[in-house]
C-alpha cells in the first residue's frame, strides 16, 4: 500500500501531520472509518505521541456520537465529590440590552441544581459580550449574577468573559482549568450543543496537556438543558474541531454540507 505520507513528501513533518489531521477530520465526518484508520497509521509513522493523542480524540468522538447519553436538568449522582472536579457552563447569546435569554436561563438552572448536588465542585462560566446595546454585559457575567441570586456561594464561581464562540469557550476555559489543577469536568449546555462542546473541549484538553505538564483533564459527564432541537451533527463538530487543531478542511466537504452550515447560522442568529 502506498503510504498517505508519500503524497506530501516535500512538506515538513509538522506540515504533513497538519494535512493528515485535516484529512482525518474530513473522513471521520463522512463515516470513512477505514480511511480514518489508514490516516492514523500514517500519523503514527511520523510521530507516535501525536498519533496517541489523535487516536484518543477520534475514539472520544466515536463515543460522543454513538454512545453518550444526555443527562437532562441536573448532573447525575455518581460524579466525583472532590474539589478537583468542576462544572463548565457555556454561555448563550444575550438580548440586545444585555439581559439573559430563556435558553441561557435554562442552562443556569441546570448549573445551579448541579452545583448544589456537588458542593465541593467549582463552577466555571464562559462567554463574552454579545449584547448589541450593552457593551459592559457579558454572557458569563450575567449568568453568574443569575446564579448568585439563586443563592450559590460566589467563591465557587469562576468566569471567563472573552469567548465569543464555542471554540473560544474551550480554548479560554481549558487554560483556566489546567492552571487551577482541575482533574475532571462536567460540561453544561443545551442538548443540541453538548456533543460539539464535548469534542471541542476534548481536543483542546489533549492539545494543551503537554503545555501544562499534566495528565489530560477527564470529561466525565454532561448536564443538558432540554430544548428539543436536533443535535448539530458530525460536520458542524468537525469544522469546529478543525479550528481547535489548527487544520484546514476540504472545500468540497464545506460545499456538500452548506445547507447544514446555513441552518446552524440561522439558529445562531435567531436564538
Short mmCIF file of C-alpha atoms in Angstrom, two decimals:
data_model
loop_
_atom_site.label_atom_id
_atom_site.label_comp_id
_atom_site.label_asym_id
_atom_site.label_seq_id
_atom_site.Cartn_x
_atom_site.Cartn_y
_atom_site.Cartn_z
CA UNK A 1 0.00 0.00 0.00
CA UNK A 2 1.25 3.49 -0.87
CA UNK A 3 1.53 5.42 2.38
CA UNK A 4 -0.54 8.60 2.55
CA UNK A 5 2.67 10.33 3.63
CA UNK A 6 4.09 9.85 0.13
CA UNK A 7 1.63 12.33 -1.37
CA UNK A 8 3.07 15.18 0.71
CA UNK A 9 6.79 14.34 0.62
CA UNK A 10 8.00 17.91 0.21
CA UNK A 11 6.38 19.22 3.38
CA UNK A 12 7.97 19.42 6.83
CA UNK A 13 6.91 16.76 9.33
CA UNK A 14 4.69 19.27 11.11
CA UNK A 15 3.03 20.30 7.84
CA UNK A 16 2.50 16.65 6.92
CA UNK A 17 0.82 15.98 10.24
CA UNK A 18 -1.45 19.02 9.90
CA UNK A 19 -2.58 17.91 6.44
CA UNK A 20 -3.15 14.40 7.69
CA UNK A 21 -5.18 15.70 10.62
CA UNK A 22 -7.33 17.76 8.24
CA UNK A 23 -7.96 14.62 6.19
CA UNK A 24 -8.62 12.71 9.40
CA UNK A 25 -11.44 15.06 10.37
CA UNK A 26 -12.79 15.15 6.79
CA UNK A 27 -13.04 11.38 6.62
CA UNK A 28 -14.45 10.95 10.11
CA UNK A 29 -17.30 13.36 9.35
CA UNK A 30 -18.10 11.34 6.22
CA UNK A 31 -18.03 8.00 8.04
CA UNK A 32 -14.98 6.65 6.21
CA UNK A 33 -13.68 4.59 9.14
CA UNK A 34 -11.20 2.52 7.14
CA UNK A 35 -9.60 5.67 5.73
CA UNK A 36 -9.52 7.18 9.23
CA UNK A 37 -7.56 4.14 10.41
CA UNK A 38 -5.11 4.49 7.50
CA UNK A 39 -4.54 8.17 8.23
CA UNK A 40 -3.92 7.44 11.91
CA UNK A 41 -1.30 4.86 10.90
CA UNK A 42 0.37 7.45 8.68
CA UNK A 43 0.48 9.90 11.58
CA UNK A 44 1.99 7.13 13.72
CA UNK A 45 4.84 6.76 11.19
CA UNK A 46 5.67 10.43 11.70
CA UNK A 47 5.12 10.94 15.44
CA UNK A 48 3.82 8.27 17.80
CA UNK A 49 2.89 10.71 20.57
CA UNK A 50 0.71 12.75 18.21
CA UNK A 51 -0.80 9.51 16.94
CA UNK A 52 -1.77 8.54 20.50
CA UNK A 53 -3.26 11.99 21.10
CA UNK A 54 -5.25 11.97 17.85
CA UNK A 55 -6.40 8.39 18.41
CA UNK A 56 -7.80 9.37 21.81
CA UNK A 57 -9.63 12.33 20.23
CA UNK A 58 -11.14 10.13 17.50
CA UNK A 59 -12.13 7.41 19.97
CA UNK A 60 -13.80 10.02 22.15
CA UNK A 61 -15.58 11.46 19.10
CA UNK A 62 -16.95 7.99 18.34
CA UNK A 63 -18.14 7.75 21.93
CA UNK A 64 -19.99 11.08 21.99
CA UNK A 65 -21.63 10.45 18.61
CA UNK A 66 -22.56 6.81 19.14
CA UNK A 67 -22.85 6.09 22.85
CA UNK A 68 -23.04 9.19 25.02
CA UNK A 69 -26.33 9.74 26.82
CA UNK A 70 -27.56 13.18 27.83
CA UNK A 71 -28.39 13.98 31.45
CA UNK A 72 -31.26 16.44 31.44
CA UNK A 73 -31.99 19.07 34.09
CA UNK A 74 -29.18 18.18 36.54
CA UNK A 75 -25.87 16.33 36.67
CA UNK A 76 -26.09 12.63 37.64
CA UNK A 77 -25.41 11.40 41.18
CA UNK A 78 -22.21 9.42 40.55
CA UNK A 79 -19.70 12.24 39.83
CA UNK A 80 -16.60 12.80 42.00
CA UNK A 81 -17.41 14.61 45.23
CA UNK A 82 -13.97 16.21 45.35
CA UNK A 83 -12.67 19.75 44.82
CA UNK A 84 -10.70 18.77 41.71
CA UNK A 85 -13.91 18.18 39.79
CA UNK A 86 -15.55 21.22 38.14
CA UNK A 87 -18.64 22.13 36.17
CA UNK A 88 -18.23 24.14 32.95
CA UNK A 89 -21.27 26.20 31.95
CA UNK A 90 -21.26 27.53 28.39
CA UNK A 91 -22.78 30.92 27.68
CA UNK A 92 -25.57 31.81 25.28
CA UNK A 93 -26.12 34.99 23.26
CA UNK A 94 -27.60 37.90 25.24
CA UNK A 95 -30.56 40.07 24.39
CA UNK A 96 -29.65 43.46 22.88
CA UNK A 97 -29.97 45.13 26.29
CA UNK A 98 -27.66 42.58 27.93
CA UNK A 99 -30.33 40.52 29.68
CA UNK A 100 -30.41 36.74 29.57
CA UNK A 101 -32.49 34.89 27.01
CA UNK A 102 -34.70 31.99 28.17
CA UNK A 103 -32.23 29.39 26.92
CA UNK A 104 -29.40 30.97 28.90
CA UNK A 105 -31.61 30.95 32.00
CA UNK A 106 -32.36 27.29 31.35
CA UNK A 107 -28.64 26.50 31.28
CA UNK A 108 -28.17 28.46 34.51
CA UNK A 109 -30.88 26.44 36.24
CA UNK A 110 -29.17 23.18 35.25
CA UNK A 111 -25.83 24.52 36.52
CA UNK A 112 -27.32 25.71 39.81
CA UNK A 113 -29.01 22.37 40.54
CA UNK A 114 -25.84 20.50 39.63
CA UNK A 115 -23.65 22.72 41.82
CA UNK A 116 -25.98 22.14 44.78
CA UNK A 117 -25.61 18.40 44.33
CA UNK A 118 -21.79 18.68 44.39
CA UNK A 119 -20.86 21.36 46.95
CA UNK A 120 -17.08 20.92 46.53
CA UNK A 121 -17.09 21.49 42.76
CA UNK A 122 -16.31 24.92 41.33
CA UNK A 123 -18.47 26.32 38.52
CA UNK A 124 -16.66 27.82 35.52
CA UNK A 125 -18.86 30.03 33.33
CA UNK A 126 -17.61 31.09 29.89
CA UNK A 127 -18.98 33.67 27.47
CA UNK A 128 -18.14 37.17 26.28
CA UNK A 129 -20.03 40.33 25.34
CA UNK A 130 -22.80 39.62 22.82
CA UNK A 131 -25.31 42.38 23.66
CA UNK A 132 -25.73 44.84 20.81
CA UNK A 133 -26.70 47.76 23.02
CA UNK A 134 -24.81 46.99 26.22
CA UNK A 135 -21.03 46.92 25.89
CA UNK A 136 -20.43 46.08 29.55
CA UNK A 137 -22.60 42.96 29.76
CA UNK A 138 -21.07 39.53 29.18
CA UNK A 139 -22.73 36.14 28.97
CA UNK A 140 -20.62 34.78 31.82
CA UNK A 141 -21.17 37.86 33.98
CA UNK A 142 -24.93 37.85 33.56
CA UNK A 143 -25.17 34.11 34.15
CA UNK A 144 -23.05 34.47 37.28
CA UNK A 145 -25.39 37.16 38.64
CA UNK A 146 -28.42 34.96 37.96
CA UNK A 147 -26.88 32.00 39.81
CA UNK A 148 -25.73 34.19 42.71
CA UNK A 149 -29.29 35.41 43.17
CA UNK A 150 -30.34 31.76 43.44
CA UNK A 151 -28.03 31.52 46.45
CA UNK A 152 -24.79 29.88 45.26
CA UNK A 153 -21.62 30.99 47.08
CA UNK A 154 -19.69 33.49 44.95
CA UNK A 155 -16.42 31.79 45.91
CA UNK A 156 -17.46 28.75 43.89
CA UNK A 157 -17.86 30.65 40.60
CA UNK A 158 -15.06 31.47 38.15
CA UNK A 159 -15.93 33.41 35.00
CA UNK A 160 -14.25 33.75 31.62
CA UNK A 161 -15.60 36.80 29.76
CA UNK A 162 -13.70 36.91 26.44
CA UNK A 163 -15.03 33.94 24.45
CA UNK A 164 -17.32 34.76 21.52
CA UNK A 165 -17.56 31.24 20.07
CA UNK A 166 -17.64 27.68 21.37
CA UNK A 167 -14.08 27.24 20.09
CA UNK A 168 -13.01 30.19 22.26
CA UNK A 169 -15.04 28.82 25.17
CA UNK A 170 -12.90 25.70 25.01
CA UNK A 171 -9.56 27.46 24.49
CA UNK A 172 -10.01 30.03 27.24
CA UNK A 173 -11.61 27.73 29.82
CA UNK A 174 -9.23 24.80 29.41
CA UNK A 175 -6.36 27.16 30.21
CA UNK A 176 -8.05 28.12 33.49
CA UNK A 177 -8.84 24.51 34.33
CA UNK A 178 -5.22 23.42 33.95
CA UNK A 179 -3.93 26.43 35.87
CA UNK A 180 -6.29 25.59 38.75
CA UNK A 181 -5.32 21.88 38.73
CA UNK A 182 -8.78 20.59 37.85
CA UNK A 183 -8.74 16.85 37.15
CA UNK A 184 -12.23 16.25 35.76
CA UNK A 185 -15.13 18.27 34.37
CA UNK A 186 -18.81 18.01 33.57
CA UNK A 187 -19.99 20.21 30.70
CA UNK A 188 -23.32 22.05 30.96
CA UNK A 189 -25.04 23.49 27.90
CA UNK A 190 -28.13 22.94 25.74
CA UNK A 191 -28.96 19.45 24.49
CA UNK A 192 -28.16 20.09 20.81
CA UNK A 193 -24.86 21.75 21.79
CA UNK A 194 -23.49 19.05 24.13
CA UNK A 195 -21.70 16.89 21.56
CA UNK A 196 -19.93 19.72 19.74
CA UNK A 197 -18.90 21.26 23.07
CA UNK A 198 -17.54 17.95 24.30
CA UNK A 199 -15.38 17.26 21.25
CA UNK A 200 -14.00 20.81 21.31
CA UNK A 201 -13.07 20.60 24.98
CA UNK A 202 -11.58 17.15 24.42
CA UNK A 203 -9.46 18.42 21.55
CA UNK A 204 -8.22 21.45 23.50
CA UNK A 205 -7.56 19.37 26.61
CA UNK A 206 -5.45 16.90 24.62
CA UNK A 207 -3.57 19.65 22.78
CA UNK A 208 -2.69 21.54 25.97
CA UNK A 209 -1.85 18.68 28.35
CA UNK A 210 1.86 18.81 27.50
CA UNK A 211 1.93 22.60 27.83
CA UNK A 212 0.89 22.27 31.46
CA UNK A 213 2.90 19.06 32.09
CA UNK A 214 -0.30 17.44 33.25
CA UNK A 215 -2.34 14.34 32.65
CA UNK A 216 -5.27 15.27 30.39
CA UNK A 217 -8.33 16.53 32.21
CA UNK A 218 -11.16 13.99 32.05
CA UNK A 219 -14.55 14.96 30.65
CA UNK A 220 -16.63 12.59 32.71
CA UNK A 221 -20.22 13.69 32.17
CA UNK A 222 -22.67 16.27 30.85
CA UNK A 223 -25.78 18.05 32.06
CA UNK A 224 -28.15 19.38 29.42
CA UNK A 225 -30.86 22.00 29.23
CA UNK A 226 -33.61 20.46 27.13
CA UNK A 227 -34.65 22.45 24.04
CA UNK A 228 -35.75 19.58 21.81
CA UNK A 229 -33.58 20.80 18.93
CA UNK A 230 -31.72 18.20 16.90
CA UNK A 231 -28.01 17.76 17.56
CA UNK A 232 -25.73 19.80 15.31
CA UNK A 233 -24.14 16.75 13.66
CA UNK A 234 -20.69 15.48 12.74
CA UNK A 235 -19.90 18.11 10.13
CA UNK A 236 -20.50 21.02 12.48
CA UNK A 237 -18.50 19.21 15.15
CA UNK A 238 -15.71 18.63 12.62
CA UNK A 239 -15.40 22.21 11.41
CA UNK A 240 -15.08 23.41 14.99
CA UNK A 241 -12.57 20.69 15.90
CA UNK A 242 -10.50 21.62 12.84
CA UNK A 243 -10.33 25.17 14.20
CA UNK A 244 -9.19 23.92 17.61
CA UNK A 245 -6.49 21.78 15.99
CA UNK A 246 -5.40 24.45 13.52
CA UNK A 247 -6.07 22.41 10.39
CA UNK A 248 -7.98 23.00 7.15
CA UNK A 249 -10.94 21.07 5.80
CA UNK A 250 -11.53 20.41 2.13
CA UNK A 251 -13.66 22.96 0.27
CA UNK A 252 -15.63 20.10 -1.32
CA UNK A 253 -16.76 18.98 2.14
CA UNK A 254 -17.84 22.53 3.01
CA UNK A 255 -19.92 22.75 -0.19
CA UNK A 256 -21.52 19.35 0.41
CA UNK A 257 -22.63 20.47 3.86
CA UNK A 258 -23.59 24.06 3.03
CA UNK A 259 -27.30 23.52 3.81
CA UNK A 260 -26.35 22.35 7.32
CA UNK A 261 -23.99 25.29 7.79
CA UNK A 262 -26.66 27.80 6.73
CA UNK A 263 -29.25 26.20 9.00
CA UNK A 264 -26.94 26.38 12.00
CA UNK A 265 -26.15 30.02 11.23
CA UNK A 266 -29.89 30.68 11.07
CA UNK A 267 -30.37 29.19 14.53
CA UNK A 268 -27.38 31.11 15.87
CA UNK A 269 -28.75 34.49 14.82
CA UNK A 270 -32.38 33.85 15.69
CA UNK A 271 -31.97 32.29 19.15
#
